[in-house]
Coordinates of C-alpha atoms in Angstrom, one line a residue:
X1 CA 42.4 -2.2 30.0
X2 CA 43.0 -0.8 26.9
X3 CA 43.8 2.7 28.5
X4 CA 46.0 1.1 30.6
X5 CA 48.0 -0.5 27.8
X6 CA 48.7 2.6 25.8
X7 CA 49.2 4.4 29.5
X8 CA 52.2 1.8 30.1
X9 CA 53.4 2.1 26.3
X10 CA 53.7 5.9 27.1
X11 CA 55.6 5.6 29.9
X12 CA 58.0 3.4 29.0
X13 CA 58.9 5.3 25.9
X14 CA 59.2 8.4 28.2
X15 CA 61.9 6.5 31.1
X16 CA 64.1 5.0 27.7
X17 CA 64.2 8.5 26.6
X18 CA 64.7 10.7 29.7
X19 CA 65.6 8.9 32.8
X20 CA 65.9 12.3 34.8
X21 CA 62.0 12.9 34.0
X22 CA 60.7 9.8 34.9
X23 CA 62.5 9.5 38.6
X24 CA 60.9 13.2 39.2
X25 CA 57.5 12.2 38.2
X26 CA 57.6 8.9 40.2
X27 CA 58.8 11.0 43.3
X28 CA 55.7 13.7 42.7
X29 CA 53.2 11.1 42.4
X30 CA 54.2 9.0 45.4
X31 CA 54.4 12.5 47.6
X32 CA 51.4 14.4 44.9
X33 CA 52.7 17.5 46.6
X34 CA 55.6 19.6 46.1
X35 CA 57.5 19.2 49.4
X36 CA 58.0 15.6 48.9
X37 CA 60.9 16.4 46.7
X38 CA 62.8 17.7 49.4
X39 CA 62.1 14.9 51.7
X40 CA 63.2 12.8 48.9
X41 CA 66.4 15.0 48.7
X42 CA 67.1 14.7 52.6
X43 CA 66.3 11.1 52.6
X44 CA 69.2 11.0 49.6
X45 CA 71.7 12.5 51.9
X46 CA 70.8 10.9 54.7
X47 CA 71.3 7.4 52.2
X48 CA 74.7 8.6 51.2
X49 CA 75.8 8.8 55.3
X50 CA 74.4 5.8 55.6
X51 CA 76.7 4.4 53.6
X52 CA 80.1 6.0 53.5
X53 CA 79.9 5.0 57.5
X54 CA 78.9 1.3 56.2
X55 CA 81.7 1.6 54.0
X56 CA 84.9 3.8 55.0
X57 CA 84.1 3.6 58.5
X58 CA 84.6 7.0 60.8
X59 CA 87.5 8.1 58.9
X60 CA 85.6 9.2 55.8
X61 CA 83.0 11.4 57.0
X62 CA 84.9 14.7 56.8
X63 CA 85.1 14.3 53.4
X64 CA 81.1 13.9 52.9
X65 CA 80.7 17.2 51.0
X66 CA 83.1 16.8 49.0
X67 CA 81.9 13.4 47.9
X68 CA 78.5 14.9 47.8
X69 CA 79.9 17.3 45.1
X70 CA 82.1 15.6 43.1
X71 CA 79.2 12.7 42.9
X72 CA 76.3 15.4 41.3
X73 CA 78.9 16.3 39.0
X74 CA 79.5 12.6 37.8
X75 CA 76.2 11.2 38.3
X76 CA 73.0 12.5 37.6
X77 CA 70.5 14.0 40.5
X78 CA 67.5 11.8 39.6
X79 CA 70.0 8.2 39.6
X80 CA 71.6 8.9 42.6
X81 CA 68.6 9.5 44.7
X82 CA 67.1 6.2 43.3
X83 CA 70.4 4.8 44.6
X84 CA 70.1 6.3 48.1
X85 CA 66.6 5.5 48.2
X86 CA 66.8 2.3 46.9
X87 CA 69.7 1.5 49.8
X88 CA 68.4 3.4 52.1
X89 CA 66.9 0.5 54.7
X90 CA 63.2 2.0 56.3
X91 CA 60.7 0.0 58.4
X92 CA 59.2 -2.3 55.8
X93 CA 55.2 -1.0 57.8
X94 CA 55.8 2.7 58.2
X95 CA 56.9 2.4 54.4
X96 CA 54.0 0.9 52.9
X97 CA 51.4 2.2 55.2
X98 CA 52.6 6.1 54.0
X99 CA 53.0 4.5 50.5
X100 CA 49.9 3.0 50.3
X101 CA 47.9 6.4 51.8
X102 CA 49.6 8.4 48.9
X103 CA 48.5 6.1 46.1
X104 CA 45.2 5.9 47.9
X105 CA 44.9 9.5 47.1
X106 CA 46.2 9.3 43.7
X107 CA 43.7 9.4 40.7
X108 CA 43.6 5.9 38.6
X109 CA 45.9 6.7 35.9
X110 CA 48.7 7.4 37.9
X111 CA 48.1 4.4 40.0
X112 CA 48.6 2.9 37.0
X113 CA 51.9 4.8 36.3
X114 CA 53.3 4.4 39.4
X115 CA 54.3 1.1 39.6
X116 CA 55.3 0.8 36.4
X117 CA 58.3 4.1 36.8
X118 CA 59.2 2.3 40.1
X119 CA 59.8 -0.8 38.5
X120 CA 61.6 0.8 35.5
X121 CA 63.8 3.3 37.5
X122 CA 65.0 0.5 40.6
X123 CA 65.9 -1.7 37.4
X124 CA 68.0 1.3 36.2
X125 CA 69.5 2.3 39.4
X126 CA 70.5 -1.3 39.4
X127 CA 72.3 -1.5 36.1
X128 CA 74.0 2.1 36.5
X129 CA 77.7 1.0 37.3
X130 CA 77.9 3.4 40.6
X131 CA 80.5 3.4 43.1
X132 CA 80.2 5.6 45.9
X133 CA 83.0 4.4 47.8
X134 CA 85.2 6.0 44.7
X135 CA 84.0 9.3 44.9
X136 CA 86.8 12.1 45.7
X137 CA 85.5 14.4 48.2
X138 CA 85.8 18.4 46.6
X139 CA 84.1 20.4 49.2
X140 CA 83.0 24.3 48.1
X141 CA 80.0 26.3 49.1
X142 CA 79.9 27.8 45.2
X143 CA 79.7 24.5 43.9
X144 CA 77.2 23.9 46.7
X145 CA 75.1 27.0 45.5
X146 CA 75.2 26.3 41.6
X147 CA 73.6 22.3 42.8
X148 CA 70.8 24.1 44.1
X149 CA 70.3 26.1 41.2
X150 CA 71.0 23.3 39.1
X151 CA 68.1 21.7 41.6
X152 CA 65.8 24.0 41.6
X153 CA 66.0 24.5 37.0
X154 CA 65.5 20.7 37.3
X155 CA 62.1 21.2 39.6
X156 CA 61.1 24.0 37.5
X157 CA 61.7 21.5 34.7
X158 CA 59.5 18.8 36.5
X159 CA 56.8 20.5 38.0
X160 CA 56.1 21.5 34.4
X161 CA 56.2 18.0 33.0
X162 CA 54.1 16.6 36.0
X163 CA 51.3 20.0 35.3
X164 CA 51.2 18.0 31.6
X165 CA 50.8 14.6 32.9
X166 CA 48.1 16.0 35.2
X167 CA 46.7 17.8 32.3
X168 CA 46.9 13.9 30.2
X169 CA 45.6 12.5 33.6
X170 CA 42.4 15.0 33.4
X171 CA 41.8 14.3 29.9
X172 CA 41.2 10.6 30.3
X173 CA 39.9 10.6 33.1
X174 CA 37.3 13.1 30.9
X175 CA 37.4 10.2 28.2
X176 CA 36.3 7.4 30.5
X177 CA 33.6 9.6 32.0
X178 CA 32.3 10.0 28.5
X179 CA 33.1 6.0 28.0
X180 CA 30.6 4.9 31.4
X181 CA 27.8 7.6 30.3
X182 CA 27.9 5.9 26.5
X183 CA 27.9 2.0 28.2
X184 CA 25.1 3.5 30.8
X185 CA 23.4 5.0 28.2
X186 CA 23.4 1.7 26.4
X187 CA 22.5 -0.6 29.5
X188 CA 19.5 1.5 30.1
X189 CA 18.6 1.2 26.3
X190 CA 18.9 -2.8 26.6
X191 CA 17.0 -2.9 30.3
X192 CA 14.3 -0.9 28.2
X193 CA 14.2 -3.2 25.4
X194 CA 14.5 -6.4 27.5
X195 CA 11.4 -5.3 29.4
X196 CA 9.0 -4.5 26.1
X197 CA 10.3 -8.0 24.8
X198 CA 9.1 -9.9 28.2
X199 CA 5.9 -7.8 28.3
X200 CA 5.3 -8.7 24.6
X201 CA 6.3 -12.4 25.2
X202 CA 3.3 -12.5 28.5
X203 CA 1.2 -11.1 26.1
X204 CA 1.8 -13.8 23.2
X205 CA 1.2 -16.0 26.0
X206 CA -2.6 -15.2 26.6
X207 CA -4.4 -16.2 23.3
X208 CA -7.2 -13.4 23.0
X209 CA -4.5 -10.9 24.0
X210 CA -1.8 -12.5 21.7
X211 CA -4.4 -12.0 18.4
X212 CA -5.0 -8.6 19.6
X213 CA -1.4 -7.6 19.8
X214 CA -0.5 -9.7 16.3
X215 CA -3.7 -7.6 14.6
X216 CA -5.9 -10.7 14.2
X217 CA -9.2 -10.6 13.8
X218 CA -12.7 -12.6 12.9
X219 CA -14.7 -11.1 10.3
X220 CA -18.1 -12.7 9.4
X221 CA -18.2 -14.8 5.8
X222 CA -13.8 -14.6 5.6
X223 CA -12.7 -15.9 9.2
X224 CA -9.8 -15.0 10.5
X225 CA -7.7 -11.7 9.2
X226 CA -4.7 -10.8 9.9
X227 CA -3.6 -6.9 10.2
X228 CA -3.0 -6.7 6.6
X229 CA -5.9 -8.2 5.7
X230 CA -4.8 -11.7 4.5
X231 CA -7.6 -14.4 5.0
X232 CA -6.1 -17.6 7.8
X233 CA -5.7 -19.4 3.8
X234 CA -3.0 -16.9 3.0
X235 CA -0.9 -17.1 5.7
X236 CA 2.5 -18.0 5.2
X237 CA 4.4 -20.1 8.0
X238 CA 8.3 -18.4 6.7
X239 CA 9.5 -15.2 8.7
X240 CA 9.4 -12.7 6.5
X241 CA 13.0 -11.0 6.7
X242 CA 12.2 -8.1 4.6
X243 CA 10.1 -6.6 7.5
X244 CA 13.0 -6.7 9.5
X245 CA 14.5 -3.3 7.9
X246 CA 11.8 -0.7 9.1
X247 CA 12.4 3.0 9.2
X248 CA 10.7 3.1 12.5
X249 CA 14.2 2.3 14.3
X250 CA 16.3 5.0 11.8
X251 CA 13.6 7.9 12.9
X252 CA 13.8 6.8 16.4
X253 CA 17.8 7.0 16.5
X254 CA 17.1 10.4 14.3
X255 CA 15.1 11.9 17.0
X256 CA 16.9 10.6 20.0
X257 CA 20.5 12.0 18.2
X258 CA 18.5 15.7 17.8
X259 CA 17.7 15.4 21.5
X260 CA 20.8 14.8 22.7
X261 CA 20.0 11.3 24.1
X262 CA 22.4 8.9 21.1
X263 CA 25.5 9.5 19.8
X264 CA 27.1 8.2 16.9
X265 CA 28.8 5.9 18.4
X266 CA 25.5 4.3 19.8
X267 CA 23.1 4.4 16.7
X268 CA 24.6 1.1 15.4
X269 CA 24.6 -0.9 18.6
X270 CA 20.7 0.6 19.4
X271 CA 20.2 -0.1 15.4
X272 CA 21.2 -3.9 16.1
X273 CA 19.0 -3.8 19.2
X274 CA 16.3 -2.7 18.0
X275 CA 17.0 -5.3 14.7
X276 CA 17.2 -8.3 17.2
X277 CA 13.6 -7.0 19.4
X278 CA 11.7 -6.8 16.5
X279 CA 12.7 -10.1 14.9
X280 CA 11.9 -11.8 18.1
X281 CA 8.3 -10.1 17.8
X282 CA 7.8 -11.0 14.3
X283 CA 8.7 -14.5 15.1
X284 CA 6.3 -14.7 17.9
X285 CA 3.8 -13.5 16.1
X286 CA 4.9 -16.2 13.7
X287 CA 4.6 -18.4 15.8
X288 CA 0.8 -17.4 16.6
X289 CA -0.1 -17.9 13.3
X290 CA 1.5 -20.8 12.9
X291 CA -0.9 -22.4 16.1
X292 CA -3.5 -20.5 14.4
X293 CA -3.2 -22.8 11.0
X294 CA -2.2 -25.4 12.8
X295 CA -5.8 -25.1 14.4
X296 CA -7.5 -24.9 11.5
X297 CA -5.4 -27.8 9.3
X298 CA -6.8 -30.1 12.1
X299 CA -10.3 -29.0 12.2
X300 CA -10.5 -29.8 8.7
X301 CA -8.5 -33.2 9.0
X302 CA -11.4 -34.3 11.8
X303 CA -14.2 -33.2 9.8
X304 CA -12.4 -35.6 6.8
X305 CA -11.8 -38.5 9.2
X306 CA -15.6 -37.7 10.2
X307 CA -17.0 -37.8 6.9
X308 CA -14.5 -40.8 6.3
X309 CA -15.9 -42.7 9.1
X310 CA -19.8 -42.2 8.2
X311 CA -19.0 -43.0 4.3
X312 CA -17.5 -46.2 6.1
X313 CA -20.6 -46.9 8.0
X314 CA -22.5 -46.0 4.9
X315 CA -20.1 -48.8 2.7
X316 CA -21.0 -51.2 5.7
X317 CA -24.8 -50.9 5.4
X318 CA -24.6 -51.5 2.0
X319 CA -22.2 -54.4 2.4
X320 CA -24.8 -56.2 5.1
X321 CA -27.8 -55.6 2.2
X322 CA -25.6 -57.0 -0.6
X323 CA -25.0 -60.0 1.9
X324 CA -28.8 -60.9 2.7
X325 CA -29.8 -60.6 -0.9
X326 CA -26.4 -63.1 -1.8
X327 CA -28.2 -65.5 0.9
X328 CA -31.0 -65.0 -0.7
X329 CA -29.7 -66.1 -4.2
X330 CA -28.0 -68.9 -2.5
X331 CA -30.9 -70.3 -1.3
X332 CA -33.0 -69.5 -4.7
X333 CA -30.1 -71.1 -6.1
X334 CA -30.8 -74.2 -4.1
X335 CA -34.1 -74.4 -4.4
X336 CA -33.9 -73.9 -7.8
X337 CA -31.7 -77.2 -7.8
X338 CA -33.5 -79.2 -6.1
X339 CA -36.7 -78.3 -8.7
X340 CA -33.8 -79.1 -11.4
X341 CA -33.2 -82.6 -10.1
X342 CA -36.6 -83.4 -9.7
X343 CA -37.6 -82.7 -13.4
X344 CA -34.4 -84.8 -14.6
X345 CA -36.2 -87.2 -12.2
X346 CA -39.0 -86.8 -14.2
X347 CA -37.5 -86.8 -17.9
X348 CA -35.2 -89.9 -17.1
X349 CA -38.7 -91.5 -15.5
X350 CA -40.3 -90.6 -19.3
X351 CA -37.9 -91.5 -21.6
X352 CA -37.9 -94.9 -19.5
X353 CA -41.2 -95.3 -20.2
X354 CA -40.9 -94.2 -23.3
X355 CA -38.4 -96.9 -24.3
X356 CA -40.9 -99.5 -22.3
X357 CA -43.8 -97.7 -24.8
X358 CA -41.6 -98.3 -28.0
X359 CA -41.0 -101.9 -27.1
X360 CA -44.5 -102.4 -26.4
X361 CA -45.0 -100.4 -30.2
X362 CA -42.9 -102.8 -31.5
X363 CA -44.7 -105.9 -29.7
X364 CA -48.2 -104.1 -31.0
X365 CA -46.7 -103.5 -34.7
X366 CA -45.7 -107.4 -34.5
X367 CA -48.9 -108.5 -33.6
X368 CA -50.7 -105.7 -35.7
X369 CA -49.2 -107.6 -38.7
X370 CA -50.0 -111.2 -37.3
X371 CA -53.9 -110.2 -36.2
X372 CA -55.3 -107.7 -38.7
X373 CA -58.8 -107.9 -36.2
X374 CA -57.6 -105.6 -33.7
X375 CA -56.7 -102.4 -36.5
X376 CA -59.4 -100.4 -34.4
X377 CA -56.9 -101.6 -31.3
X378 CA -54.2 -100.5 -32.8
X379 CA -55.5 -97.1 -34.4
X380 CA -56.0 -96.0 -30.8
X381 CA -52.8 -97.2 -29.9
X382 CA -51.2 -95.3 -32.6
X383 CA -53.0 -92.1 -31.5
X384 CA -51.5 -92.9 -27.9
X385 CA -48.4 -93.3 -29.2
X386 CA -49.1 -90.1 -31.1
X387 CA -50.1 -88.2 -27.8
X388 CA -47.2 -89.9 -26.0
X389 CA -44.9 -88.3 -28.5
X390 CA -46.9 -84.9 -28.1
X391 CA -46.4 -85.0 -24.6
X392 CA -42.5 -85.8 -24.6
X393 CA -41.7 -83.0 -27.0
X394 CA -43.4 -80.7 -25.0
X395 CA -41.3 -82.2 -22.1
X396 CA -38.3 -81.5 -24.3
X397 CA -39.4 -78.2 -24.7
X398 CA -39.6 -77.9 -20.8
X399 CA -36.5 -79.2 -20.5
X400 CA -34.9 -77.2 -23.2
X401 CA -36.5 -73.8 -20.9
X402 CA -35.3 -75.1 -17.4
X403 CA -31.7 -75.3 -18.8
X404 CA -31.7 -72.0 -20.5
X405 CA -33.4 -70.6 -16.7
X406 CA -30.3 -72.5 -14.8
X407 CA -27.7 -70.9 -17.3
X408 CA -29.4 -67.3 -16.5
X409 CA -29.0 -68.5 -12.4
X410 CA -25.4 -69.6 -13.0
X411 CA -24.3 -66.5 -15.1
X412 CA -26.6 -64.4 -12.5
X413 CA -24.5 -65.9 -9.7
X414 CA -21.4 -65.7 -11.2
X415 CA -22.1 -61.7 -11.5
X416 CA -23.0 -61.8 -7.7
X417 CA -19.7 -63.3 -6.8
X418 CA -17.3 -60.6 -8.8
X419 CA -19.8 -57.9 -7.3
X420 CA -19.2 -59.4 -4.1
X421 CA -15.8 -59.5 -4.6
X422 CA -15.6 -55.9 -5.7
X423 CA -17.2 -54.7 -2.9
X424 CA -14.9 -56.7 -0.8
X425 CA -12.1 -54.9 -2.6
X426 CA -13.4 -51.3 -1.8
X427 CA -14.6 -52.1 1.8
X428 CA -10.2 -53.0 2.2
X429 CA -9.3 -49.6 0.3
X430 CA -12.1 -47.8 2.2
X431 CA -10.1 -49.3 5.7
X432 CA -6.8 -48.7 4.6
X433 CA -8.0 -44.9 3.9
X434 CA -9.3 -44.6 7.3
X435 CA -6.4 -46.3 8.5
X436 CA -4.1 -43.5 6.8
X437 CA -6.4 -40.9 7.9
X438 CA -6.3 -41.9 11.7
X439 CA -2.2 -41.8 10.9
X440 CA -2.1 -38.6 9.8
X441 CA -4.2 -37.4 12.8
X442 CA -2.1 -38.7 14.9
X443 CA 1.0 -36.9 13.1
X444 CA -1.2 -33.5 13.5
X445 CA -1.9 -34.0 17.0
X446 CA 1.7 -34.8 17.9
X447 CA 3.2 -31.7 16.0
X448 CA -0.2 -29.5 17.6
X449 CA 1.4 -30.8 20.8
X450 CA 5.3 -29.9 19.8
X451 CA 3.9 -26.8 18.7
X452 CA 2.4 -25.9 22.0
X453 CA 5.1 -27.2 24.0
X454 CA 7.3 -25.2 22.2
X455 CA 5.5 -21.9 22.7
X456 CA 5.2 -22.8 26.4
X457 CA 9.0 -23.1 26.7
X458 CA 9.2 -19.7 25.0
X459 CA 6.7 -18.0 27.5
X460 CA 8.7 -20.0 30.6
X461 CA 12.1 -18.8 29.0
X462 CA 10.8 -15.0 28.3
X463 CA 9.5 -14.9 31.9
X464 CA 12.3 -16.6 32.8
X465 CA 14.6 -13.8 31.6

């Protein structure tokens, strides 16, 4: 198109500047051959007759010659045969069919030029002011003989100008040649490409084959290794751009240009090409790596969420011990309550009969002091009374011990409870953690499954193309 363009630019400068030159090399590219001039001359002629009979009627047909003469020597040769042509009236059919098998033969630039001159020269022929009917007829055989010179200098002339156009013709025809070998050049460049990238993509889409082709490995005591080395830990999940930039492409274009096989103008768009191929293998391999740590990042997470659950279980045996041995306080606890009430039982059943003794005393002392016989009566009574009051002090003192014993129980129970409690309190932070745990495996699993799903719709896509 853009040919074209500057093609029609050219020839429109060339009809503005020489009118003569453009009617001749629209007439020698509808004929392409040299006699088509003269046919174009007759048909002139024959266009003239045409119509000084329309015209002047029979009257005016003796003076044809000299009209013929007197009209070259006013008008120009080139814009009077575009006015005899263009009223001369030809079968519409035979016209185009012998029109159409002349620009059939014509090559594509003067296709081009063709109608372009038409167009330009009928719009001149148009706007020339010619009357024919005016023309004064001056008939003379030397003025006949100098309008074929004339003629002939003016084909000289032309043929000369249409050898150049030829010559401009060859030249881009030459130029687009050189255009479709550089654009096949480059198809067959990007076909080439195109098929390594779909090859590489099936590849990435077999796992054993897709660590091969990345350089992956598995090396006893480190795991998995990469081409460069790096351990799975120090993998990165970014692109790295920088690799991007390899010589390999620059010595390729190098050794391609010293062949023959890339031209300057093709070492930047096979440099881009190249550019674009090997980022789309980096990021596939990328992309492996990234399922690769993926892999690994949820191993680890299930052996936590294992190790979570048994310390769980672990928490949960111990929780059912500390429960028995709290039933077991409780019921100590009881038992030692019920012992409790039976000794106040006891102690409010002695110091009753010790108030009954002391009034009794006090009856004895009263009649101690009335009947002085009965001192041997009374001196064993006072040594009752004197084992009485051994006996309730060491009741005290049992007393005294039982209360300290139910204060240990109390404060032994009390510590029990807040262990209880305690526990209670780690057994809920020990289920929220596994609850968090199963989230985040959940999360894993869903972006293992993205992940997957996205290098499936790669492989589908790569095949695809």
């Amino acid at each position: 198109m853009e040919i074209a363009e500057q093609q029609e630019g050219v020839v429109s400068i060339a009809i503005a500047n020489n009118k003569d030159t453009a009617l001749a090399i629209l007439l020698l590219i509808d004929s392409y051959q040299y006699d088509t001039l003269s046919e174009s001359m007759k048909c002139t002629d024959r266009g003239r007759e045409a119509t000084e009979m329309s015209t002047f009627g029979g009257s005016r047909r003796k003076t044809r010659q000299q009209g013929n003469a007197s009209s070259s020597a006013k008008i120009p040769l080139s814009i009077s045969a575009a006015v005899s042509i263009k009223r001369k009236r030809v079968p519409l059919g035979t016209a185009r069919s012998n029109s159409d098998q002349r620009r059939s033969s014509l090559p594509i630039q003067a296709r081009l030029i063709y109608p372009i001159l038409s167009s330009s020269l009928l719009g001149m022929a148009a706007n020339e002011d010619i009357d024919i009917p005016a023309l004064k007829p001056q008939p003379s055989q030397t003025d006949e003989k100098q309008d074929m010179q004339r003629n002939q200098s003016q084909l000289d002339v032309l043929q000369e100008k249409v050898m150049e156009v030829k010559a401009c013709i060859q030249g881009s025809e030459e130029d687009a040649r050189k255009e479709l070998d550089v654009l096949w050049r480059r198809v067959k460049t990007t076909a080439t490409l195109l098929t390594y990238l779909k090859s590489k993509a099936r590849i990435m889409a077999v796992p054993h084959l897709a660590h091969t082709s990345c350089g992956i490995k598995q090396l006893e005591g480190v795991g998995l290794v990469d081409k460069n080395g790096i351990p799975l830990s120090g993998w990165s999940k970014n692109v790295d751009v920088s690799s991007f930039d390899s010589p390999d492409e620059e010595s390729w274009i190098v050794m391609n240009r010293q062949h023959g096989l890339v031209d300057e103008h093709d070492a930047a768009y096979i440099g881009e090409m190249l550019k674009s191929i090997q980022m789309v293998a980096d990021v596939m391999e990328t992309l492996v790596k990234r399922v690769l740590l993926a892999e690994s990042e949820t191993t680890i997470e299930k052996e936590k969420v294992t190790l979570g659950q048994e310390e769980i279980q672990r928490k949960s045996a111990q929780l059912a011990n500390m429960s028995m041995k709290l039933e077991e306080m409780e019921r100590f606890a009881l038992g030692t309550n019920s012992i409790l009430n039976e000794m106040r039982q006891r102690v409010e059943d002695l110091v009753e009969e010790t108030t009954r003794q002391r009034q009794r005393a006090a009856e004895n002392e009263q009649e101690l002091s009335r009947v002085k016989r009965d001192f041997e009566s009374l001196k064993s009574y006072v040594s009752s009374l004197i084992s009485v009051r051994e006996t309730l002090l060491s009741s005290e003192k049992q007393f005294q011990s039982i209360e300290k014993l139910f204060e240990r129980l109390v404060e032994k129970t009390t510590q029990l409870e807040g262990e209880k409690m305690q526990k209670e309190a780690e057994v809920r932070k020990l289920m929220e953690e596994n609850v968090r745990l199963s989230s985040l495996l959940d999360k894993k699993e869903a972006q293992l499954l993205a992940l997957n799903e996205q290098c499936k719709v790669m492989a589908l896509n790569a095949s695809n193309m």
